[in-house]
PDB file of C-alpha atoms in Angstrom:
ATOM      1  CA  UNK A  15       0.132  -0.245  -0.405  1.00 59.00           C
ATOM      2  CA  UNK A  16       1.463   3.363  -1.044  1.00 65.00           C
ATOM      3  CA  UNK A  17       0.966   5.857   1.718  1.00 77.00           C
ATOM      4  CA  UNK A  18       1.333   9.553   1.410  1.00 81.00           C
ATOM      5  CA  UNK A  19       4.780  10.041   2.886  1.00 88.00           C
ATOM      6  CA  UNK A  20       7.842   8.334   2.714  1.00 95.00           C
ATOM      7  CA  UNK A  21       9.905   8.296   5.845  1.00 97.00           C
ATOM      8  CA  UNK A  22      13.647   7.821   5.634  1.00 98.00           C
ATOM      9  CA  UNK A  23      15.868   6.573   8.626  1.00 97.00           C
ATOM     10  CA  UNK A  24      19.277   4.972   9.628  1.00 97.00           C
ATOM     11  CA  UNK A  25      19.152   1.636  11.399  1.00 98.00           C
ATOM     12  CA  UNK A  26      22.060   2.199  14.313  1.00 97.00           C
ATOM     13  CA  UNK A  27      21.434   4.429  16.746  1.00 97.00           C
ATOM     14  CA  UNK A  28      17.836   5.718  15.777  1.00 98.00           C
ATOM     15  CA  UNK A  29      16.606   2.147  15.710  1.00 98.00           C
ATOM     16  CA  UNK A  30      18.751  -0.427  16.998  1.00 98.00           C
ATOM     17  CA  UNK A  31      21.010   0.922  20.338  1.00 98.00           C
ATOM     18  CA  UNK A  32      24.966  -0.901  19.530  1.00 96.00           C
ATOM     19  CA  UNK A  33      26.275   0.410  22.593  1.00 97.00           C
ATOM     20  CA  UNK A  34      26.995  -2.812  23.890  1.00 97.00           C
ATOM     21  CA  UNK A  35      28.073  -4.704  20.855  1.00 97.00           C
ATOM     22  CA  UNK A  36      30.911  -2.003  20.842  1.00 98.00           C
ATOM     23  CA  UNK A  37      31.248  -2.688  24.819  1.00 98.00           C
ATOM     24  CA  UNK A  38      32.400  -6.509  24.360  1.00 98.00           C
ATOM     25  CA  UNK A  39      34.255  -5.845  21.363  1.00 98.00           C
ATOM     26  CA  UNK A  40      36.581  -3.200  23.380  1.00 98.00           C
ATOM     27  CA  UNK A  41      36.329  -5.819  26.279  1.00 97.00           C
ATOM     28  CA  UNK A  42      37.600  -8.643  24.219  1.00 97.00           C
ATOM     29  CA  UNK A  43      40.349  -6.278  22.812  1.00 97.00           C
ATOM     30  CA  UNK A  44      41.444  -6.203  26.452  1.00 96.00           C
ATOM     31  CA  UNK A  45      40.404  -2.630  27.532  1.00 97.00           C
ATOM     32  CA  UNK A  46      38.721  -2.474  31.102  1.00 96.00           C
ATOM     33  CA  UNK A  47      35.167  -2.257  32.175  1.00 97.00           C
ATOM     34  CA  UNK A  48      35.836   1.255  33.520  1.00 97.00           C
ATOM     35  CA  UNK A  49      36.988   2.881  31.105  1.00 97.00           C
ATOM     36  CA  UNK A  50      35.177   1.665  28.287  1.00 97.00           C
ATOM     37  CA  UNK A  51      32.277   3.017  30.003  1.00 97.00           C
ATOM     38  CA  UNK A  52      33.629   5.819  30.265  1.00 97.00           C
ATOM     39  CA  UNK A  53      34.458   6.471  26.463  1.00 97.00           C
ATOM     40  CA  UNK A  54      31.336   5.188  25.699  1.00 97.00           C
ATOM     41  CA  UNK A  55      29.721   7.838  27.421  1.00 95.00           C
ATOM     42  CA  UNK A  56      30.529  10.864  25.798  1.00 95.00           C
ATOM     43  CA  UNK A  57      29.075  11.464  22.537  1.00 93.00           C
ATOM     44  CA  UNK A  58      32.024  12.952  20.382  1.00 92.00           C
ATOM     45  CA  UNK A  59      33.635   9.502  20.855  1.00 94.00           C
ATOM     46  CA  UNK A  60      30.954   7.223  19.169  1.00 92.00           C
ATOM     47  CA  UNK A  61      31.411   7.263  15.993  1.00 93.00           C
ATOM     48  CA  UNK A  62      35.082   6.668  16.471  1.00 94.00           C
ATOM     49  CA  UNK A  63      37.384   3.594  17.159  1.00 96.00           C
ATOM     50  CA  UNK A  64      39.370   4.174  20.199  1.00 96.00           C
ATOM     51  CA  UNK A  65      42.970   4.275  20.848  1.00 96.00           C
ATOM     52  CA  UNK A  66      44.178   2.967  23.878  1.00 96.00           C
ATOM     53  CA  UNK A  67      47.005   1.153  26.030  1.00 93.00           C
ATOM     54  CA  UNK A  68      47.332  -1.174  28.924  1.00 93.00           C
ATOM     55  CA  UNK A  69      49.934  -2.718  30.597  1.00 92.00           C
ATOM     56  CA  UNK A  70      48.999  -5.827  28.609  1.00 92.00           C
ATOM     57  CA  UNK A  71      47.579  -4.388  25.533  1.00 93.00           C
ATOM     58  CA  UNK A  72      48.421  -1.461  22.684  1.00 93.00           C
ATOM     59  CA  UNK A  73      45.450  -0.971  20.585  1.00 95.00           C
ATOM     60  CA  UNK A  74      46.584   2.490  18.884  1.00 91.00           C
ATOM     61  CA  UNK A  75      48.316   0.944  15.239  1.00 86.00           C
ATOM     62  CA  UNK A  76      46.694   2.265  12.207  1.00 87.00           C
ATOM     63  CA  UNK A  77      45.673  -1.144  11.826  1.00 91.00           C
ATOM     64  CA  UNK A  78      43.366  -0.746  15.093  1.00 94.00           C
ATOM     65  CA  UNK A  79      40.146  -0.138  12.957  1.00 94.00           C
ATOM     66  CA  UNK A  80      40.562  -3.482  11.041  1.00 94.00           C
ATOM     67  CA  UNK A  81      40.843  -5.227  14.477  1.00 95.00           C
ATOM     68  CA  UNK A  82      38.147  -3.638  16.060  1.00 97.00           C
ATOM     69  CA  UNK A  83      35.171  -4.647  13.216  1.00 95.00           C
ATOM     70  CA  UNK A  84      36.922  -7.993  12.849  1.00 96.00           C
ATOM     71  CA  UNK A  85      35.259  -8.514  16.180  1.00 97.00           C
ATOM     72  CA  UNK A  86      32.489  -6.224  15.736  1.00 97.00           C
ATOM     73  CA  UNK A  87      30.609  -7.297  12.583  1.00 96.00           C
ATOM     74  CA  UNK A  88      30.947 -11.124  13.683  1.00 97.00           C
ATOM     75  CA  UNK A  89      27.789 -12.651  13.971  1.00 97.00           C
ATOM     76  CA  UNK A  90      27.584 -13.931  17.715  1.00 97.00           C
ATOM     77  CA  UNK A  91      28.458 -10.067  18.376  1.00 97.00           C
ATOM     78  CA  UNK A  92      25.236  -8.780  16.317  1.00 98.00           C
ATOM     79  CA  UNK A  93      23.350 -10.526  19.360  1.00 97.00           C
ATOM     80  CA  UNK A  94      24.341  -8.278  21.786  1.00 97.00           C
ATOM     81  CA  UNK A  95      21.705  -5.181  19.903  1.00 98.00           C
ATOM     82  CA  UNK A  96      19.208  -3.723  21.669  1.00 98.00           C
ATOM     83  CA  UNK A  97      16.321  -1.667  20.915  1.00 98.00           C
ATOM     84  CA  UNK A  98      17.079   1.829  20.742  1.00 98.00           C
ATOM     85  CA  UNK A  99      14.401   3.370  23.307  1.00 97.00           C
ATOM     86  CA  UNK A 100      11.242   2.836  22.595  1.00 97.00           C
ATOM     87  CA  UNK A 101      11.851   2.524  18.400  1.00 98.00           C
ATOM     88  CA  UNK A 102       9.820  -0.666  18.447  1.00 98.00           C
ATOM     89  CA  UNK A 103       6.375   1.019  19.286  1.00 97.00           C
ATOM     90  CA  UNK A 104       7.243   3.968  17.880  1.00 97.00           C
ATOM     91  CA  UNK A 105       8.063   2.359  14.375  1.00 97.00           C
ATOM     92  CA  UNK A 106       4.312   0.476  15.005  1.00 97.00           C
ATOM     93  CA  UNK A 107       2.570   4.079  15.334  1.00 96.00           C
ATOM     94  CA  UNK A 108       4.499   5.992  12.501  1.00 96.00           C
ATOM     95  CA  UNK A 109       3.535   3.087  10.261  1.00 95.00           C
ATOM     96  CA  UNK A 110       0.038   4.021  10.332  1.00 93.00           C
ATOM     97  CA  UNK A 111       0.950   7.334   8.357  1.00 92.00           C
ATOM     98  CA  UNK A 112       4.588   6.623   6.924  1.00 95.00           C
ATOM     99  CA  UNK A 113       6.342   4.014   4.038  1.00 96.00           C
ATOM    100  CA  UNK A 114       9.276   3.604   6.475  1.00 97.00           C
ATOM    101  CA  UNK A 115      12.566   2.819   4.508  1.00 98.00           C
ATOM    102  CA  UNK A 116      15.726   1.684   6.522  1.00 98.00           C
ATOM    103  CA  UNK A 117      18.906   2.253   5.104  1.00 97.00           C
ATOM    104  CA  UNK A 118      21.498   0.467   7.214  1.00 97.00           C
ATOM    105  CA  UNK A 119      25.112   0.870   7.474  1.00 95.00           C
ATOM    106  CA  UNK A 120      25.714  -2.752   7.573  1.00 96.00           C
ATOM    107  CA  UNK A 121      27.241  -5.110   4.985  1.00 95.00           C
ATOM    108  CA  UNK A 122      24.932  -7.379   3.099  1.00 96.00           C
ATOM    109  CA  UNK A 123      26.770 -10.183   4.904  1.00 96.00           C
ATOM    110  CA  UNK A 124      24.922  -9.028   8.221  1.00 97.00           C
ATOM    111  CA  UNK A 125      21.555  -8.846   7.042  1.00 97.00           C
ATOM    112  CA  UNK A 126      20.049 -12.369   7.466  1.00 98.00           C
ATOM    113  CA  UNK A 127      21.575 -12.136  11.168  1.00 98.00           C
ATOM    114  CA  UNK A 128      20.203  -8.313  11.446  1.00 98.00           C
ATOM    115  CA  UNK A 129      16.857  -9.278   9.977  1.00 98.00           C
ATOM    116  CA  UNK A 130      16.999 -12.253  12.572  1.00 98.00           C
ATOM    117  CA  UNK A 131      17.925  -9.703  15.572  1.00 98.00           C
ATOM    118  CA  UNK A 132      15.174  -7.415  14.754  1.00 98.00           C
ATOM    119  CA  UNK A 133      12.355  -9.898  14.377  1.00 98.00           C
ATOM    120  CA  UNK A 134      12.744 -11.495  17.994  1.00 98.00           C
ATOM    121  CA  UNK A 135      13.082  -7.915  19.262  1.00 98.00           C
ATOM    122  CA  UNK A 136       9.940  -7.432  17.484  1.00 98.00           C
ATOM    123  CA  UNK A 137       9.971  -4.947  15.231  1.00 98.00           C
ATOM    124  CA  UNK A 138       7.085  -4.491  12.979  1.00 97.00           C
ATOM    125  CA  UNK A 139       8.657  -5.797   9.617  1.00 98.00           C
ATOM    126  CA  UNK A 140       5.817  -5.938   7.627  1.00 97.00           C
ATOM    127  CA  UNK A 141       6.137  -1.925   7.591  1.00 96.00           C
ATOM    128  CA  UNK A 142      10.221  -1.574   7.408  1.00 98.00           C
ATOM    129  CA  UNK A 143      11.787  -1.573   4.023  1.00 97.00           C
ATOM    130  CA  UNK A 144      15.988  -2.196   4.696  1.00 98.00           C
ATOM    131  CA  UNK A 145      18.577  -1.586   2.573  1.00 98.00           C
ATOM    132  CA  UNK A 146      21.856  -3.173   2.830  1.00 98.00           C
ATOM    133  CA  UNK A 147      25.379  -2.421   1.694  1.00 96.00           C
ATOM    134  CA  UNK A 148      27.191  -4.449  -0.770  1.00 92.00           C
ATOM    135  CA  UNK A 149      30.942  -4.482   1.058  1.00 82.00           C
ATOM    136  CA  UNK A 150      33.055  -2.281  -1.563  1.00 86.00           C
ATOM    137  CA  UNK A 151      30.245   0.408  -1.751  1.00 90.00           C
ATOM    138  CA  UNK A 152      31.321   3.840  -0.616  1.00 93.00           C
ATOM    139  CA  UNK A 153      28.832   4.740   2.153  1.00 92.00           C
ATOM    140  CA  UNK A 154      27.823   8.115   0.944  1.00 91.00           C
ATOM    141  CA  UNK A 155      27.294   6.584  -2.680  1.00 95.00           C
ATOM    142  CA  UNK A 156      25.347   3.971  -1.337  1.00 96.00           C
ATOM    143  CA  UNK A 157      23.215   6.271   0.581  1.00 95.00           C
ATOM    144  CA  UNK A 158      22.562   8.599  -2.227  1.00 95.00           C
ATOM    145  CA  UNK A 159      21.679   5.543  -4.404  1.00 96.00           C
ATOM    146  CA  UNK A 160      19.260   4.342  -1.489  1.00 97.00           C
ATOM    147  CA  UNK A 161      17.628   7.587  -1.849  1.00 96.00           C
ATOM    148  CA  UNK A 162      17.623   7.932  -5.553  1.00 96.00           C
ATOM    149  CA  UNK A 163      15.196   4.501  -5.544  1.00 96.00           C
ATOM    150  CA  UNK A 164      13.132   5.946  -2.593  1.00 96.00           C
ATOM    151  CA  UNK A 165      12.857   9.199  -4.430  1.00 95.00           C
ATOM    152  CA  UNK A 166      11.026   7.081  -7.276  1.00 94.00           C
ATOM    153  CA  UNK A 167       8.279   6.195  -5.423  1.00 94.00           C
ATOM    154  CA  UNK A 168       7.962   9.306  -2.635  1.00 94.00           C
ATOM    155  CA  UNK A 169       8.742  12.481  -4.124  1.00 92.00           C
ATOM    156  CA  UNK A 170       9.069  14.274  -0.571  1.00 91.00           C
ATOM    157  CA  UNK A 171       8.977  13.221   3.081  1.00 94.00           C
ATOM    158  CA  UNK A 172      10.938  12.927   6.076  1.00 96.00           C
ATOM    159  CA  UNK A 173      14.349  11.849   6.294  1.00 97.00           C
ATOM    160  CA  UNK A 174      15.509  11.739  10.412  1.00 97.00           C
ATOM    161  CA  UNK A 175      19.580  12.571  10.631  1.00 96.00           C
ATOM    162  CA  UNK A 176      22.312  11.649  12.653  1.00 96.00           C
ATOM    163  CA  UNK A 177      24.859  14.037  11.525  1.00 94.00           C
ATOM    164  CA  UNK A 178      25.265  17.408   9.721  1.00 93.00           C
ATOM    165  CA  UNK A 179      26.260  15.675   6.373  1.00 91.00           C
ATOM    166  CA  UNK A 180      22.851  13.790   6.624  1.00 93.00           C
ATOM    167  CA  UNK A 181      20.694  16.789   5.738  1.00 95.00           C
ATOM    168  CA  UNK A 182      21.948  18.107   2.471  1.00 94.00           C
ATOM    169  CA  UNK A 183      21.656  14.668   1.086  1.00 94.00           C
ATOM    170  CA  UNK A 184      17.877  14.301   2.495  1.00 96.00           C
ATOM    171  CA  UNK A 185      17.392  17.946   1.248  1.00 95.00           C
ATOM    172  CA  UNK A 186      18.275  16.946  -2.306  1.00 95.00           C
ATOM    173  CA  UNK A 187      15.826  15.026  -2.686  1.00 95.00           C
ATOM    174  CA  UNK A 188      13.026  16.843  -0.976  1.00 94.00           C
ATOM    175  CA  UNK A 189      12.706  15.047   2.158  1.00 95.00           C
ATOM    176  CA  UNK A 190      12.960  17.207   5.218  1.00 95.00           C
ATOM    177  CA  UNK A 191      15.458  16.428   7.705  1.00 96.00           C
ATOM    178  CA  UNK A 192      14.314  16.658  11.777  1.00 96.00           C
ATOM    179  CA  UNK A 193      17.393  15.236  13.587  1.00 97.00           C
ATOM    180  CA  UNK A 194      18.095  12.729  16.288  1.00 98.00           C
ATOM    181  CA  UNK A 195      20.838  12.965  19.207  1.00 97.00           C
ATOM    182  CA  UNK A 196      22.028   9.641  19.724  1.00 96.00           C
ATOM    183  CA  UNK A 197      25.573  10.669  18.651  1.00 95.00           C
ATOM    184  CA  UNK A 198      25.739  14.097  18.117  1.00 94.00           C
ATOM    185  CA  UNK A 199      24.848  16.954  20.843  1.00 93.00           C
ATOM    186  CA  UNK A 200      21.782  19.063  19.952  1.00 94.00           C
ATOM    187  CA  UNK A 201      23.454  22.692  19.371  1.00 94.00           C
ATOM    188  CA  UNK A 202      25.206  20.782  16.690  1.00 93.00           C
ATOM    189  CA  UNK A 203      21.809  21.066  14.966  1.00 95.00           C
ATOM    190  CA  UNK A 204      20.400  24.411  15.719  1.00 93.00           C
ATOM    191  CA  UNK A 205      19.186  26.358  12.943  1.00 91.00           C
ATOM    192  CA  UNK A 206      19.407  23.962  10.707  1.00 93.00           C
ATOM    193  CA  UNK A 207      16.644  21.499  10.666  1.00 94.00           C
ATOM    194  CA  UNK A 208      12.696  21.951  11.714  1.00 89.00           C
ATOM    195  CA  UNK A 209      12.826  19.563  14.607  1.00 95.00           C
ATOM    196  CA  UNK A 210      15.768  18.167  16.741  1.00 97.00           C
ATOM    197  CA  UNK A 211      14.540  15.193  18.890  1.00 97.00           C
ATOM    198  CA  UNK A 212      16.432  13.544  21.489  1.00 96.00           C
ATOM    199  CA  UNK A 213      14.303  10.299  22.114  1.00 97.00           C
ATOM    200  CA  UNK A 214      11.241   8.502  20.382  1.00 97.00           C
ATOM    201  CA  UNK A 215       8.666  10.626  21.943  1.00 96.00           C
ATOM    202  CA  UNK A 216      10.321  13.567  20.367  1.00 97.00           C
ATOM    203  CA  UNK A 217      10.214  11.886  17.149  1.00 97.00           C
ATOM    204  CA  UNK A 218       6.449  11.193  17.387  1.00 96.00           C
ATOM    205  CA  UNK A 219       5.476  14.277  18.158  1.00 95.00           C
ATOM    206  CA  UNK A 220       7.580  15.552  15.160  1.00 95.00           C
ATOM    207  CA  UNK A 221       6.144  13.595  12.634  1.00 93.00           C
ATOM    208  CA  UNK A 222       2.713  14.456  14.693  1.00 85.00           C
ATOM    209  CA  UNK A 223       2.183  10.683  15.514  1.00 71.00           C
ATOM    210  CA  UNK A 224       1.695  10.546  19.298  1.00 58.00           C
TER     211      UNK A 224
END
């Protein structure tokens, strides 16, 4: 069923919370509990791979990103993902009015496991169209291609932004950007979007889906 509006949002940090997957990745690499939690409590670090040294481990070489993602993207680590706040009920409400498109930054080899997790957590899978990236695709080009496909069906709609760089991409396809502050501070979006949301209740209010 084609609805009046399309809604675009990202999978991680809006729908799924990957905090514990990052935590257990760093723990396996040899970092201590207190240092991991301190690092992950600071938004400016959430999209970065940490560099750290302990008496037994040095995790600061240029290859550390590859080492991090070799654990972080392991299928058993994906089981640490949980719903982000009230995202399950939020998406169920939004699906009444919006056709929902989810752009995942995850590669296609993680698709089946990710879909299994979303289903197990209780997300309304029948209401979601989810995109996964080919392994060799540049992330920006992949997101642009996803929006081109969505734009063929919906000439306008709403896009939920995690970073300022998302805003111009949404506007290019006539999707009104609103911000979600899971990985950035509120002031970074001031004056740049029509609404700034700090939780799922804010998203529902901004989209008139109370």
